[in-house]
PDB file of C-alpha atoms in Angstrom:
ATOM      1  CA  MET Z   1       0.000   0.000   0.000  1.00 54.00           C
ATOM      2  CA  SER Z   2       1.330   3.400  -0.757  1.00 48.00           C
ATOM      3  CA  LYS Z   3       2.871   5.419   2.035  1.00 44.00           C
ATOM      4  CA  LEU Z   4       0.507   8.231   1.111  1.00 39.00           C
ATOM      5  CA  PRO Z   5      -2.955   7.816   2.656  1.00 41.00           C
ATOM      6  CA  LEU Z   6      -5.681   7.207  -0.048  1.00 41.00           C
ATOM      7  CA  THR Z   7      -6.579   1.597  -2.429  1.00 41.00           C
ATOM      8  CA  SER Z   8     -16.267 -20.998   7.484  1.00 39.00           C
ATOM      9  CA  SER Z   9     -16.607 -18.009  10.007  1.00 38.00           C
ATOM     10  CA  ALA Z  10     -14.263 -15.129  10.498  1.00 38.00           C
ATOM     11  CA  LEU Z  11     -13.350 -13.955  13.984  1.00 36.00           C
ATOM     12  CA  LEU Z  12     -11.161 -11.020  14.936  1.00 37.00           C
ATOM     13  CA  VAL Z  13      -7.699 -12.313  15.716  1.00 38.00           C
ATOM     14  CA  PRO Z  14      -6.483 -11.542  19.260  1.00 39.00           C
ATOM     15  CA  PHE Z  15      -3.864  -8.856  19.387  1.00 35.00           C
ATOM     16  CA  ALA Z  16      -1.370 -10.998  21.293  1.00 38.00           C
ATOM     17  CA  ALA Z  17      -1.564 -13.720  18.685  1.00 38.00           C
ATOM     18  CA  LEU Z  18      -0.922 -11.222  15.936  1.00 35.00           C
ATOM     19  CA  LEU Z  19       2.207  -9.976  17.635  1.00 35.00           C
ATOM     20  CA  LEU Z  20       3.437 -13.534  18.013  1.00 35.00           C
ATOM     21  CA  PHE Z  21       2.614 -14.702  14.512  1.00 36.00           C
ATOM     22  CA  ALA Z  22       3.013 -11.541  12.405  1.00 38.00           C
ATOM     23  CA  GLY Z  23       3.833 -12.622   8.881  1.00 39.00           C
ATOM     24  CA  SER Z  24       2.009 -15.946   9.199  1.00 39.00           C
ATOM     25  CA  TYR Z  25      -1.585 -17.057   9.242  1.00 37.00           C
ATOM     26  CA  PRO Z  26      -3.654 -16.021  12.247  1.00 41.00           C
ATOM     27  CA  ALA Z  27      -4.925 -18.994  14.200  1.00 37.00           C
ATOM     28  CA  ARG Z  28      -8.449 -20.154  13.497  1.00 38.00           C
ATOM     29  CA  SER Z  29     -10.699 -20.935  16.426  1.00 38.00           C
ATOM     30  CA  GLN Z  30     -12.814 -23.413  14.461  1.00 37.00           C
ATOM     31  CA  PRO Z  31     -12.078 -25.970  11.743  1.00 40.00           C
ATOM     32  CA  PRO Z  32     -12.971 -24.858   8.212  1.00 44.00           C
ATOM     33  CA  VAL Z  33     -16.445 -25.540   6.922  1.00 38.00           C
ATOM     34  CA  PRO Z  34     -16.467 -28.539   4.536  1.00 38.00           C
ATOM     35  CA  GLN Z  35     -16.471 -27.453   0.914  1.00 45.00           C
ATOM     36  CA  ALA Z  36     -19.395 -28.170  -1.357  1.00 42.00           C
ATOM     37  CA  SER Z  37     -18.899 -29.066  -5.002  1.00 47.00           C
ATOM     38  CA  LYS Z  38     -18.445 -25.866  -6.952  1.00 55.00           C
ATOM     39  CA  PRO Z  39     -20.978 -24.970  -9.636  1.00 53.00           C
ATOM     40  CA  THR Z  40     -19.438 -24.723 -13.079  1.00 59.00           C
ATOM     41  CA  ASP Z  41     -21.989 -22.962 -15.269  1.00 74.00           C
ATOM     42  CA  CYS Z  42     -20.496 -19.477 -15.089  1.00 87.00           C
ATOM     43  CA  ASP Z  43     -21.360 -17.453 -18.211  1.00 91.00           C
ATOM     44  CA  ARG Z  44     -17.824 -16.223 -18.788  1.00 94.00           C
ATOM     45  CA  SER Z  45     -18.598 -14.566 -22.105  1.00 92.00           C
ATOM     46  CA  ALA Z  46     -21.025 -12.163 -20.420  1.00 93.00           C
ATOM     47  CA  PHE Z  47     -19.266 -11.542 -17.101  1.00 96.00           C
ATOM     48  CA  ARG Z  48     -17.562  -8.125 -17.167  1.00 97.00           C
ATOM     49  CA  VAL Z  49     -14.543  -7.517 -14.919  1.00 98.00           C
ATOM     50  CA  VAL Z  50     -12.688  -4.230 -14.511  1.00 98.00           C
ATOM     51  CA  VAL Z  51      -9.004  -4.679 -13.599  1.00 98.00           C
ATOM     52  CA  ASP Z  52      -7.904  -1.336 -12.194  1.00 98.00           C
ATOM     53  CA  VAL Z  53      -4.207  -0.450 -12.333  1.00 98.00           C
ATOM     54  CA  GLY Z  54      -3.571   1.381  -9.077  1.00 97.00           C
ATOM     55  CA  HIS Z  55      -1.988   4.854  -9.206  1.00 96.00           C
ATOM     56  CA  THR Z  56      -0.637   6.634 -12.293  1.00 95.00           C
ATOM     57  CA  VAL Z  57       2.623   7.366 -14.071  1.00 95.00           C
ATOM     58  CA  GLU Z  58       2.729  10.852 -12.565  1.00 94.00           C
ATOM     59  CA  LYS Z  59       1.592   9.731  -9.097  1.00 95.00           C
ATOM     60  CA  PRO Z  60       3.076   6.236  -8.912  1.00 96.00           C
ATOM     61  CA  GLY Z  61       2.362   5.391  -5.277  1.00 96.00           C
ATOM     62  CA  ALA Z  62       5.036   3.881  -3.045  1.00 97.00           C
ATOM     63  CA  ASP Z  63       8.656   3.247  -3.959  1.00 97.00           C
ATOM     64  CA  SER Z  64      10.051  -0.235  -3.430  1.00 98.00           C
ATOM     65  CA  SER Z  65      13.062  -0.954  -1.255  1.00 98.00           C
ATOM     66  CA  ARG Z  66      15.175  -0.693  -4.425  1.00 98.00           C
ATOM     67  CA  GLY Z  67      13.527   2.427  -5.817  1.00 97.00           C
ATOM     68  CA  VAL Z  68      11.067   0.858  -8.275  1.00 98.00           C
ATOM     69  CA  THR Z  69       7.665   2.533  -8.381  1.00 98.00           C
ATOM     70  CA  GLU Z  70       4.541   0.777  -7.196  1.00 98.00           C
ATOM     71  CA  TYR Z  71       2.787   1.723 -10.439  1.00 98.00           C
ATOM     72  CA  SER Z  72       5.243  -0.334 -12.478  1.00 98.00           C
ATOM     73  CA  PHE Z  73       4.546  -3.372 -10.286  1.00 98.00           C
ATOM     74  CA  ASN Z  74       0.812  -2.732 -10.541  1.00 98.00           C
ATOM     75  CA  LEU Z  75       0.870  -2.430 -14.315  1.00 98.00           C
ATOM     76  CA  ARG Z  76       2.834  -5.642 -14.884  1.00 98.00           C
ATOM     77  CA  LEU Z  77       0.600  -7.646 -12.595  1.00 98.00           C
ATOM     78  CA  ALA Z  78      -2.616  -6.143 -13.996  1.00 98.00           C
ATOM     79  CA  ASN Z  79      -1.514  -7.081 -17.516  1.00 98.00           C
ATOM     80  CA  GLU Z  80      -1.015 -10.682 -16.428  1.00 98.00           C
ATOM     81  CA  VAL Z  81      -4.290 -10.769 -14.502  1.00 98.00           C
ATOM     82  CA  GLN Z  82      -6.074  -9.531 -17.616  1.00 98.00           C
ATOM     83  CA  GLN Z  83      -4.426 -12.207 -19.746  1.00 98.00           C
ATOM     84  CA  ALA Z  84      -5.212 -14.952 -17.219  1.00 98.00           C
ATOM     85  CA  LEU Z  85      -8.874 -13.971 -17.241  1.00 98.00           C
ATOM     86  CA  VAL Z  86      -9.012 -13.881 -21.036  1.00 98.00           C
ATOM     87  CA  SER Z  87      -7.304 -17.281 -21.192  1.00 97.00           C
ATOM     88  CA  ALA Z  88      -9.920 -18.595 -18.747  1.00 97.00           C
ATOM     89  CA  GLY Z  89     -12.671 -17.561 -21.173  1.00 96.00           C
ATOM     90  CA  PHE Z  90     -13.707 -14.219 -19.716  1.00 97.00           C
ATOM     91  CA  GLU Z  91     -14.157 -12.060 -22.798  1.00 92.00           C
ATOM     92  CA  LYS Z  92     -15.302  -8.768 -21.273  1.00 95.00           C
ATOM     93  CA  ILE Z  93     -12.192  -7.764 -19.338  1.00 97.00           C
ATOM     94  CA  VAL Z  94     -11.306  -4.092 -19.129  1.00 97.00           C
ATOM     95  CA  ARG Z  95      -7.892  -3.003 -17.892  1.00 97.00           C
ATOM     96  CA  LEU Z  96      -8.500   0.431 -16.408  1.00 97.00           C
ATOM     97  CA  ILE Z  97      -5.786   3.088 -16.465  1.00 96.00           C
ATOM     98  CA  THR Z  98      -6.371   6.737 -15.699  1.00 92.00           C
ATOM     99  CA  GLU Z  99      -4.084   9.713 -16.135  1.00 90.00           C
ATOM    100  CA  ALA Z 100      -6.010  12.212 -14.036  1.00 88.00           C
ATOM    101  CA  ALA Z 101      -4.510  13.508 -10.807  1.00 81.00           C
ATOM    102  CA  PRO Z 102      -5.509  11.440  -7.776  1.00 81.00           C
ATOM    103  CA  LEU Z 103      -8.308  13.629  -6.468  1.00 78.00           C
ATOM    104  CA  ARG Z 104     -10.228  13.457  -9.713  1.00 91.00           C
ATOM    105  CA  GLY Z 105      -8.729  10.211 -10.949  1.00 93.00           C
ATOM    106  CA  LEU Z 106     -10.123   8.127  -8.084  1.00 94.00           C
ATOM    107  CA  VAL Z 107     -13.665   9.246  -8.822  1.00 95.00           C
ATOM    108  CA  GLU Z 108     -13.095   8.757 -12.540  1.00 96.00           C
ATOM    109  CA  ARG Z 109     -12.155   5.113 -11.979  1.00 96.00           C
ATOM    110  CA  ALA Z 110     -15.408   4.411 -10.163  1.00 97.00           C
ATOM    111  CA  GLU Z 111     -17.480   6.368 -12.678  1.00 96.00           C
ATOM    112  CA  ARG Z 112     -15.971   4.495 -15.620  1.00 96.00           C
ATOM    113  CA  ALA Z 113     -16.559   1.112 -13.994  1.00 97.00           C
ATOM    114  CA  ASN Z 114     -20.144   2.100 -13.199  1.00 97.00           C
ATOM    115  CA  SER Z 115     -20.756   3.276 -16.762  1.00 96.00           C
ATOM    116  CA  MET Z 116     -19.555  -0.104 -18.052  1.00 96.00           C
ATOM    117  CA  ARG Z 117     -22.073  -1.875 -15.807  1.00 95.00           C
ATOM    118  CA  ALA Z 118     -19.254  -4.119 -14.647  1.00 96.00           C
ATOM    119  CA  ASP Z 119     -19.998  -7.223 -12.591  1.00 96.00           C
ATOM    120  CA  LEU Z 120     -16.793  -6.996 -10.567  1.00 98.00           C
ATOM    121  CA  PHE Z 121     -14.072  -4.421  -9.861  1.00 98.00           C
ATOM    122  CA  ILE Z 122     -10.538  -5.467  -8.856  1.00 98.00           C
ATOM    123  CA  SER Z 123      -7.951  -2.810  -8.017  1.00 98.00           C
ATOM    124  CA  ILE Z 124      -4.314  -3.950  -8.222  1.00 98.00           C
ATOM    125  CA  HIS Z 125      -1.800  -2.511  -5.750  1.00 98.00           C
ATOM    126  CA  HIS Z 126       1.422  -3.369  -3.926  1.00 98.00           C
ATOM    127  CA  ASP Z 127       2.048  -2.624  -0.274  1.00 98.00           C
ATOM    128  CA  SER Z 128       4.315  -0.431   1.812  1.00 97.00           C
ATOM    129  CA  VAL Z 129       4.277   0.669   5.480  1.00 96.00           C
ATOM    130  CA  PRO Z 130       3.875   3.975   7.338  1.00 95.00           C
ATOM    131  CA  ASP Z 131       6.942   6.194   7.307  1.00 94.00           C
ATOM    132  CA  ASN Z 132       7.640   5.666  11.015  1.00 93.00           C
ATOM    133  CA  LEU Z 133       8.271   1.942  10.366  1.00 95.00           C
ATOM    134  CA  LEU Z 134      10.849   2.520   7.631  1.00 97.00           C
ATOM    135  CA  GLU Z 135      14.584   1.883   7.938  1.00 97.00           C
ATOM    136  CA  THR Z 136      17.337   2.917   5.542  1.00 98.00           C
ATOM    137  CA  TRP Z 137      19.952   0.986   3.622  1.00 98.00           C
ATOM    138  CA  GLU Z 138      22.242   1.618   0.691  1.00 97.00           C
ATOM    139  CA  TYR Z 139      21.368   0.030  -2.630  1.00 97.00           C
ATOM    140  CA  ASP Z 140      23.130   0.703  -5.907  1.00 95.00           C
ATOM    141  CA  GLY Z 141      24.951   3.636  -4.359  1.00 96.00           C
ATOM    142  CA  GLN Z 142      21.816   5.342  -3.037  1.00 96.00           C
ATOM    143  CA  GLN Z 143      20.058   5.543   0.303  1.00 97.00           C
ATOM    144  CA  ARG Z 144      16.770   3.658   0.120  1.00 98.00           C
ATOM    145  CA  SER Z 145      13.961   2.924   2.562  1.00 98.00           C
ATOM    146  CA  PHE Z 146      12.832  -0.553   3.521  1.00 98.00           C
ATOM    147  CA  SER Z 147      10.931  -2.516   6.144  1.00 98.00           C
ATOM    148  CA  ASP Z 148      11.368  -6.272   6.420  1.00 98.00           C
ATOM    149  CA  ARG Z 149       8.986  -6.642   9.358  1.00 96.00           C
ATOM    150  CA  PHE Z 150       5.924  -7.661   7.342  1.00 97.00           C
ATOM    151  CA  LYS Z 151       5.168  -9.442   4.107  1.00 98.00           C
ATOM    152  CA  GLY Z 152       2.204 -10.974   2.343  1.00 98.00           C
ATOM    153  CA  PHE Z 153      -0.937  -9.927   0.521  1.00 98.00           C
ATOM    154  CA  ALA Z 154      -3.933  -8.054   1.923  1.00 98.00           C
ATOM    155  CA  LEU Z 155      -7.461  -7.639   0.565  1.00 98.00           C
ATOM    156  CA  PHE Z 156      -9.726  -4.677   1.272  1.00 98.00           C
ATOM    157  CA  ILE Z 157     -13.446  -4.056   0.883  1.00 98.00           C
ATOM    158  CA  SER Z 158     -15.710  -1.162   1.850  1.00 98.00           C
ATOM    159  CA  ASN Z 159     -18.953  -1.490   3.758  1.00 97.00           C
ATOM    160  CA  GLU Z 160     -19.968   1.666   1.878  1.00 96.00           C
ATOM    161  CA  ASN Z 161     -19.878  -0.188  -1.441  1.00 97.00           C
ATOM    162  CA  ALA Z 162     -23.242  -0.758  -3.129  1.00 96.00           C
ATOM    163  CA  ASN Z 163     -22.825  -4.521  -2.638  1.00 96.00           C
ATOM    164  CA  PRO Z 164     -20.655  -5.132   0.443  1.00 96.00           C
ATOM    165  CA  LYS Z 165     -21.711  -8.753   0.815  1.00 96.00           C
ATOM    166  CA  GLY Z 166     -20.692  -9.465  -2.759  1.00 96.00           C
ATOM    167  CA  SER Z 167     -17.386  -7.688  -2.161  1.00 97.00           C
ATOM    168  CA  LEU Z 168     -16.668  -9.808   0.899  1.00 97.00           C
ATOM    169  CA  GLU Z 169     -17.728 -12.914  -0.974  1.00 97.00           C
ATOM    170  CA  PHE Z 170     -15.242 -12.309  -3.784  1.00 98.00           C
ATOM    171  CA  GLY Z 171     -12.575 -11.319  -1.275  1.00 98.00           C
ATOM    172  CA  HIS Z 172     -13.051 -14.646   0.471  1.00 98.00           C
ATOM    173  CA  PHE Z 173     -12.704 -16.585  -2.769  1.00 98.00           C
ATOM    174  CA  LEU Z 174      -9.590 -14.614  -3.741  1.00 98.00           C
ATOM    175  CA  GLY Z 175      -7.905 -15.023  -0.365  1.00 98.00           C
ATOM    176  CA  GLU Z 176      -8.511 -18.770  -0.445  1.00 98.00           C
ATOM    177  CA  GLU Z 177      -7.119 -19.100  -3.959  1.00 98.00           C
ATOM    178  CA  LEU Z 178      -4.005 -17.084  -3.109  1.00 98.00           C
ATOM    179  CA  GLN Z 179      -3.361 -19.248  -0.052  1.00 98.00           C
ATOM    180  CA  ALA Z 180      -3.933 -22.412  -2.069  1.00 98.00           C
ATOM    181  CA  ARG Z 181      -0.922 -21.309  -4.143  1.00 98.00           C
ATOM    182  CA  GLY Z 182       1.318 -20.956  -1.113  1.00 98.00           C
ATOM    183  CA  LEU Z 183       0.879 -17.218  -0.519  1.00 98.00           C
ATOM    184  CA  ARG Z 184       0.164 -15.764   2.900  1.00 98.00           C
ATOM    185  CA  TYR Z 185      -1.671 -12.678   3.994  1.00 98.00           C
ATOM    186  CA  THR Z 186      -0.235 -10.132   6.380  1.00 97.00           C
ATOM    187  CA  PRO Z 187      -2.030  -9.593   9.714  1.00 95.00           C
ATOM    188  CA  HIS Z 188      -0.241  -6.353  10.591  1.00 96.00           C
ATOM    189  CA  TYR Z 189      -3.132  -4.084   9.626  1.00 97.00           C
ATOM    190  CA  THR Z 190      -4.826  -4.972  12.903  1.00 96.00           C
ATOM    191  CA  LEU Z 191      -1.873  -3.831  15.032  1.00 96.00           C
ATOM    192  CA  PRO Z 192      -1.947  -0.501  16.946  1.00 95.00           C
ATOM    193  CA  LEU Z 193       1.418   0.459  15.444  1.00 94.00           C
ATOM    194  CA  MET Z 194      -0.393   1.025  12.123  1.00 95.00           C
ATOM    195  CA  GLY Z 195      -2.090   4.107  13.582  1.00 92.00           C
ATOM    196  CA  HIS Z 196      -4.800   5.502  11.296  1.00 91.00           C
ATOM    197  CA  ARG Z 197      -3.968   2.771   8.766  1.00 93.00           C
ATOM    198  CA  ARG Z 198      -5.163   0.116  11.192  1.00 96.00           C
ATOM    199  CA  HIS Z 199      -8.148  -1.848   9.828  1.00 97.00           C
ATOM    200  CA  GLU Z 200     -10.675  -4.386  11.003  1.00 97.00           C
ATOM    201  CA  LEU Z 201     -10.060  -7.944   9.832  1.00 98.00           C
ATOM    202  CA  LEU Z 202     -13.435  -9.118   8.519  1.00 97.00           C
ATOM    203  CA  ASP Z 203     -12.390 -12.555   7.287  1.00 97.00           C
ATOM    204  CA  ALA Z 204      -9.517 -14.175   9.158  1.00 97.00           C
ATOM    205  CA  ALA Z 205      -9.628 -17.228   6.883  1.00 97.00           C
ATOM    206  CA  ALA Z 206      -8.871 -15.199   3.757  1.00 98.00           C
ATOM    207  CA  GLY Z 207      -7.172 -11.954   4.821  1.00 98.00           C
ATOM    208  CA  VAL Z 208     -10.016  -9.550   3.979  1.00 98.00           C
ATOM    209  CA  TYR Z 209      -9.950  -6.181   5.753  1.00 98.00           C
ATOM    210  CA  ARG Z 210     -12.475  -3.382   6.017  1.00 98.00           C
ATOM    211  CA  TYR Z 211     -11.412  -0.042   4.531  1.00 97.00           C
ATOM    212  CA  ASP Z 212     -14.506   2.095   4.076  1.00 96.00           C
ATOM    213  CA  GLN Z 213     -12.788   5.288   2.921  1.00 93.00           C
ATOM    214  CA  LEU Z 214     -11.229   4.061  -0.325  1.00 96.00           C
ATOM    215  CA  VAL Z 215     -13.038   5.891  -3.126  1.00 96.00           C
ATOM    216  CA  VAL Z 216     -12.678   3.103  -5.697  1.00 97.00           C
ATOM    217  CA  LEU Z 217     -14.408   0.725  -3.277  1.00 98.00           C
ATOM    218  CA  ARG Z 218     -17.003   3.129  -1.881  1.00 97.00           C
ATOM    219  CA  LYS Z 219     -18.228   4.631  -5.122  1.00 97.00           C
ATOM    220  CA  THR Z 220     -18.438   1.540  -7.302  1.00 97.00           C
ATOM    221  CA  LEU Z 221     -21.893   0.063  -7.845  1.00 97.00           C
ATOM    222  CA  MET Z 222     -20.646  -3.513  -8.176  1.00 97.00           C
ATOM    223  CA  PRO Z 223     -18.702  -5.771  -5.784  1.00 97.00           C
ATOM    224  CA  ALA Z 224     -15.198  -4.342  -5.460  1.00 98.00           C
ATOM    225  CA  VAL Z 225     -11.946  -5.528  -3.884  1.00 98.00           C
ATOM    226  CA  LEU Z 226      -8.567  -3.834  -3.627  1.00 98.00           C
ATOM    227  CA  MET Z 227      -5.694  -6.318  -3.586  1.00 98.00           C
ATOM    228  CA  GLU Z 228      -2.298  -5.492  -2.130  1.00 98.00           C
ATOM    229  CA  ALA Z 229      -0.407  -8.283  -3.881  1.00 98.00           C
ATOM    230  CA  GLY Z 230       2.533  -8.132  -1.468  1.00 98.00           C
ATOM    231  CA  SER Z 231       4.996  -5.748   0.134  1.00 98.00           C
ATOM    232  CA  ILE Z 232       7.481  -4.064  -2.192  1.00 98.00           C
ATOM    233  CA  ILE Z 233       9.107  -2.322   0.780  1.00 98.00           C
ATOM    234  CA  ASN Z 234      10.129  -5.738   2.133  1.00 98.00           C
ATOM    235  CA  ARG Z 235      13.479  -6.473   0.473  1.00 98.00           C
ATOM    236  CA  ASP Z 236      12.957 -10.202   0.048  1.00 98.00           C
ATOM    237  CA  GLU Z 237       9.337 -10.025  -1.032  1.00 98.00           C
ATOM    238  CA  GLU Z 238      10.101  -7.259  -3.528  1.00 98.00           C
ATOM    239  CA  LEU Z 239      12.405  -9.641  -5.386  1.00 98.00           C
ATOM    240  CA  GLU Z 240       9.770 -12.365  -5.297  1.00 98.00           C
ATOM    241  CA  LEU Z 241       7.020 -10.038  -6.543  1.00 98.00           C
ATOM    242  CA  ALA Z 242       9.208  -9.128  -9.522  1.00 98.00           C
ATOM    243  CA  THR Z 243       9.384 -12.736 -10.719  1.00 98.00           C
ATOM    244  CA  PRO Z 244       7.147 -14.209 -13.440  1.00 98.00           C
ATOM    245  CA  GLU Z 245       6.370 -17.112 -11.096  1.00 98.00           C
ATOM    246  CA  ARG Z 246       4.857 -14.906  -8.391  1.00 98.00           C
ATOM    247  CA  ARG Z 247       2.857 -12.896 -10.898  1.00 98.00           C
ATOM    248  CA  ALA Z 248       1.626 -16.109 -12.526  1.00 98.00           C
ATOM    249  CA  ALA Z 249       0.512 -17.531  -9.176  1.00 98.00           C
ATOM    250  CA  THR Z 250      -1.332 -14.345  -8.264  1.00 98.00           C
ATOM    251  CA  SER Z 251      -2.954 -14.064 -11.686  1.00 98.00           C
ATOM    252  CA  ALA Z 252      -4.089 -17.694 -11.593  1.00 98.00           C
ATOM    253  CA  ALA Z 253      -5.588 -17.121  -8.162  1.00 98.00           C
ATOM    254  CA  VAL Z 254      -7.530 -14.095  -9.416  1.00 98.00           C
ATOM    255  CA  ALA Z 255      -8.847 -16.032 -12.425  1.00 98.00           C
ATOM    256  CA  ALA Z 256      -9.958 -18.952 -10.242  1.00 98.00           C
ATOM    257  CA  ALA Z 257     -11.649 -16.619  -7.751  1.00 98.00           C
ATOM    258  CA  VAL Z 258     -13.466 -14.771 -10.537  1.00 98.00           C
ATOM    259  CA  GLU Z 259     -14.698 -18.092 -11.899  1.00 96.00           C
ATOM    260  CA  ASP Z 260     -16.044 -19.085  -8.470  1.00 96.00           C
ATOM    261  CA  PHE Z 261     -17.654 -15.687  -7.991  1.00 97.00           C
ATOM    262  CA  CYS Z 262     -19.189 -15.697 -11.455  1.00 96.00           C
ATOM    263  CA  ALA Z 263     -20.694 -19.124 -10.758  1.00 93.00           C
ATOM    264  CA  THR Z 264     -22.364 -17.875  -7.575  1.00 89.00           C
ATOM    265  CA  ARG Z 265     -24.337 -15.359  -9.617  1.00 78.00           C
ATOM    266  CA  SER Z 266     -26.317 -18.315 -11.011  1.00 63.00           C
ATOM    267  CA  HIS Z 267     -26.172 -20.230  -7.714  1.00 56.00           C
ATOM    268  CA  PRO Z 268     -26.769 -17.620  -4.999  1.00 51.00           C
ATOM    269  CA  SER Z 269     -27.127 -20.280  -2.308  1.00 44.00           C
ATOM    270  CA  TYR Z 270     -23.747 -21.913  -3.027  1.00 41.00           C
ATOM    271  CA  TYR Z 271     -21.648 -19.458  -1.070  1.00 41.00           C
ATOM    272  CA  LEU Z 272     -23.893 -19.611   1.974  1.00 41.00           C
ATOM    273  CA  GLN Z 273     -23.786 -23.400   1.948  1.00 41.00           C
ATOM    274  CA  ALA Z 274     -20.091 -23.872   1.256  1.00 38.00           C
ATOM    275  CA  LYS Z 275     -18.247 -20.811   2.600  1.00 42.00           C
ATOM    276  CA  GLN Z 276     -19.884 -18.681   5.207  1.00 43.00           C
ATOM    277  CA  PRO Z 277     -17.717 -16.155   7.050  1.00 42.00           C
ATOM    278  CA  ARG Z 278     -19.645 -13.957   9.425  1.00 42.00           C
ATOM    279  CA  ILE Z 279     -20.418 -10.724   7.666  1.00 42.00           C
ATOM    280  CA  ARG Z 280     -21.150  -7.448   9.376  1.00 44.00           C
ATOM    281  CA  VAL Z 281     -22.153  -5.134   6.607  1.00 42.00           C
ATOM    282  CA  ARG Z 282     -24.821  -2.609   5.909  1.00 41.00           C
ATOM    283  CA  PRO Z 283     -27.876  -3.540   3.863  1.00 39.00           C
ATOM    284  CA  HIS Z 284     -27.636  -3.305   0.097  1.00 36.00           C
ATOM    285  CA  ARG Z 285     -28.423   0.215  -1.016  1.00 37.00           C
ATOM    286  CA  GLN Z 286     -30.036   1.218  -4.240  1.00 34.00           C
ATOM    287  CA  ALA Z 287     -27.863   2.480  -7.051  1.00 33.00           C
ATOM    288  CA  ALA Z 288     -28.165   6.239  -7.189  1.00 35.00           C
ATOM    289  CA  ALA Z 289     -26.375   9.307  -8.424  1.00 34.00           C
ATOM    290  CA  LEU Z 290     -23.148   9.612  -6.492  1.00 35.00           C
ATOM    291  CA  PRO Z 291     -22.198  12.991  -5.049  1.00 40.00           C
ATOM    292  CA  MET Z 292     -18.676  14.220  -5.649  1.00 37.00           C
ATOM    293  CA  PRO Z 293     -16.612  13.534  -2.502  1.00 41.00           C
ATOM    294  CA  SER Z 294     -15.076  16.519  -0.768  1.00 46.00           C
ATOM    295  CA  ARG Z 295     -11.379  17.253  -1.161  1.00 44.00           C
ATOM    296  CA  ALA Z 296     -10.784  16.253   2.479  1.00 44.00           C
ATOM    297  CA  GLU Z 297     -12.594  12.962   1.899  1.00 42.00           C
ATOM    298  CA  LEU Z 298     -10.559  12.155  -1.191  1.00 39.00           C
ATOM    299  CA  GLN Z 299      -7.280  13.072   0.481  1.00 41.00           C
ATOM    300  CA  SER Z 300      -8.059  10.689   3.327  1.00 42.00           C
ATOM    301  CA  SER Z 301      -8.904   8.005   0.787  1.00 41.00           C
ATOM    302  CA  GLU Z 302      -5.992   8.357  -1.615  1.00 43.00           C
ATOM    303  CA  LYS Z 303      -3.453   5.585  -1.233  1.00 46.00           C
TER     304      LYS Z 303
END
């Protein structure tokens, strides 16, 4: 996640356990719910997915521990996610890139996805940490910032989204698919040291956090998830995230999760029967004209 502020049952993980196991899976208090057979009649040719490339060339987000911009990581991964979805038979995939400055650009992303009547919105990002957690080292003759304390992916949804239950549903599928490929989610967003970037863990089985203020999640009229694919400020994970193998694993996980989510549209009872994290969300609200957020609101939401 950029340093700049912006994008089965689940129980909140005790703070002490998080401190002990930071960087690994939080403990589960109950065994996983047995999986039902997945439905397979997803209409992939009609299912429209927007793959949002986080940040812009001019405002590229965080810098990695070796000085590579987050935007370049986001763009490479988004390209591969798009290709994985097309290869899986999803024909209506839109890779979304905006050039507008962040205050306007965030709203533009949501407006464009809404105008496309997309079925799902996925925003691609890579993580960092607050400035007070950074250390310095010398790389290639220059002083760089890093933090090796945390690694792993993180998924975010907004309870202010038009379909928060759908957002959490897709987040659960995605977190499971990422973990099935050997990836872990980071629990550090629940720790007090994160300050105002601390977030509630909604789904401890899949690594889905609540982040209501993100504009691209709040203002979209379809289920929406922001994925931090891993930490580029962690020196070891940065190298891993730059490999074709890590991008391929993440892209395959996204494609598999989209397939599961698409199938639930025709089988709305499947998710409740097979995978049922406790959800605390607001009721579905009707699609309506969206007011322009204030400058203060957007500044607090910009990643």
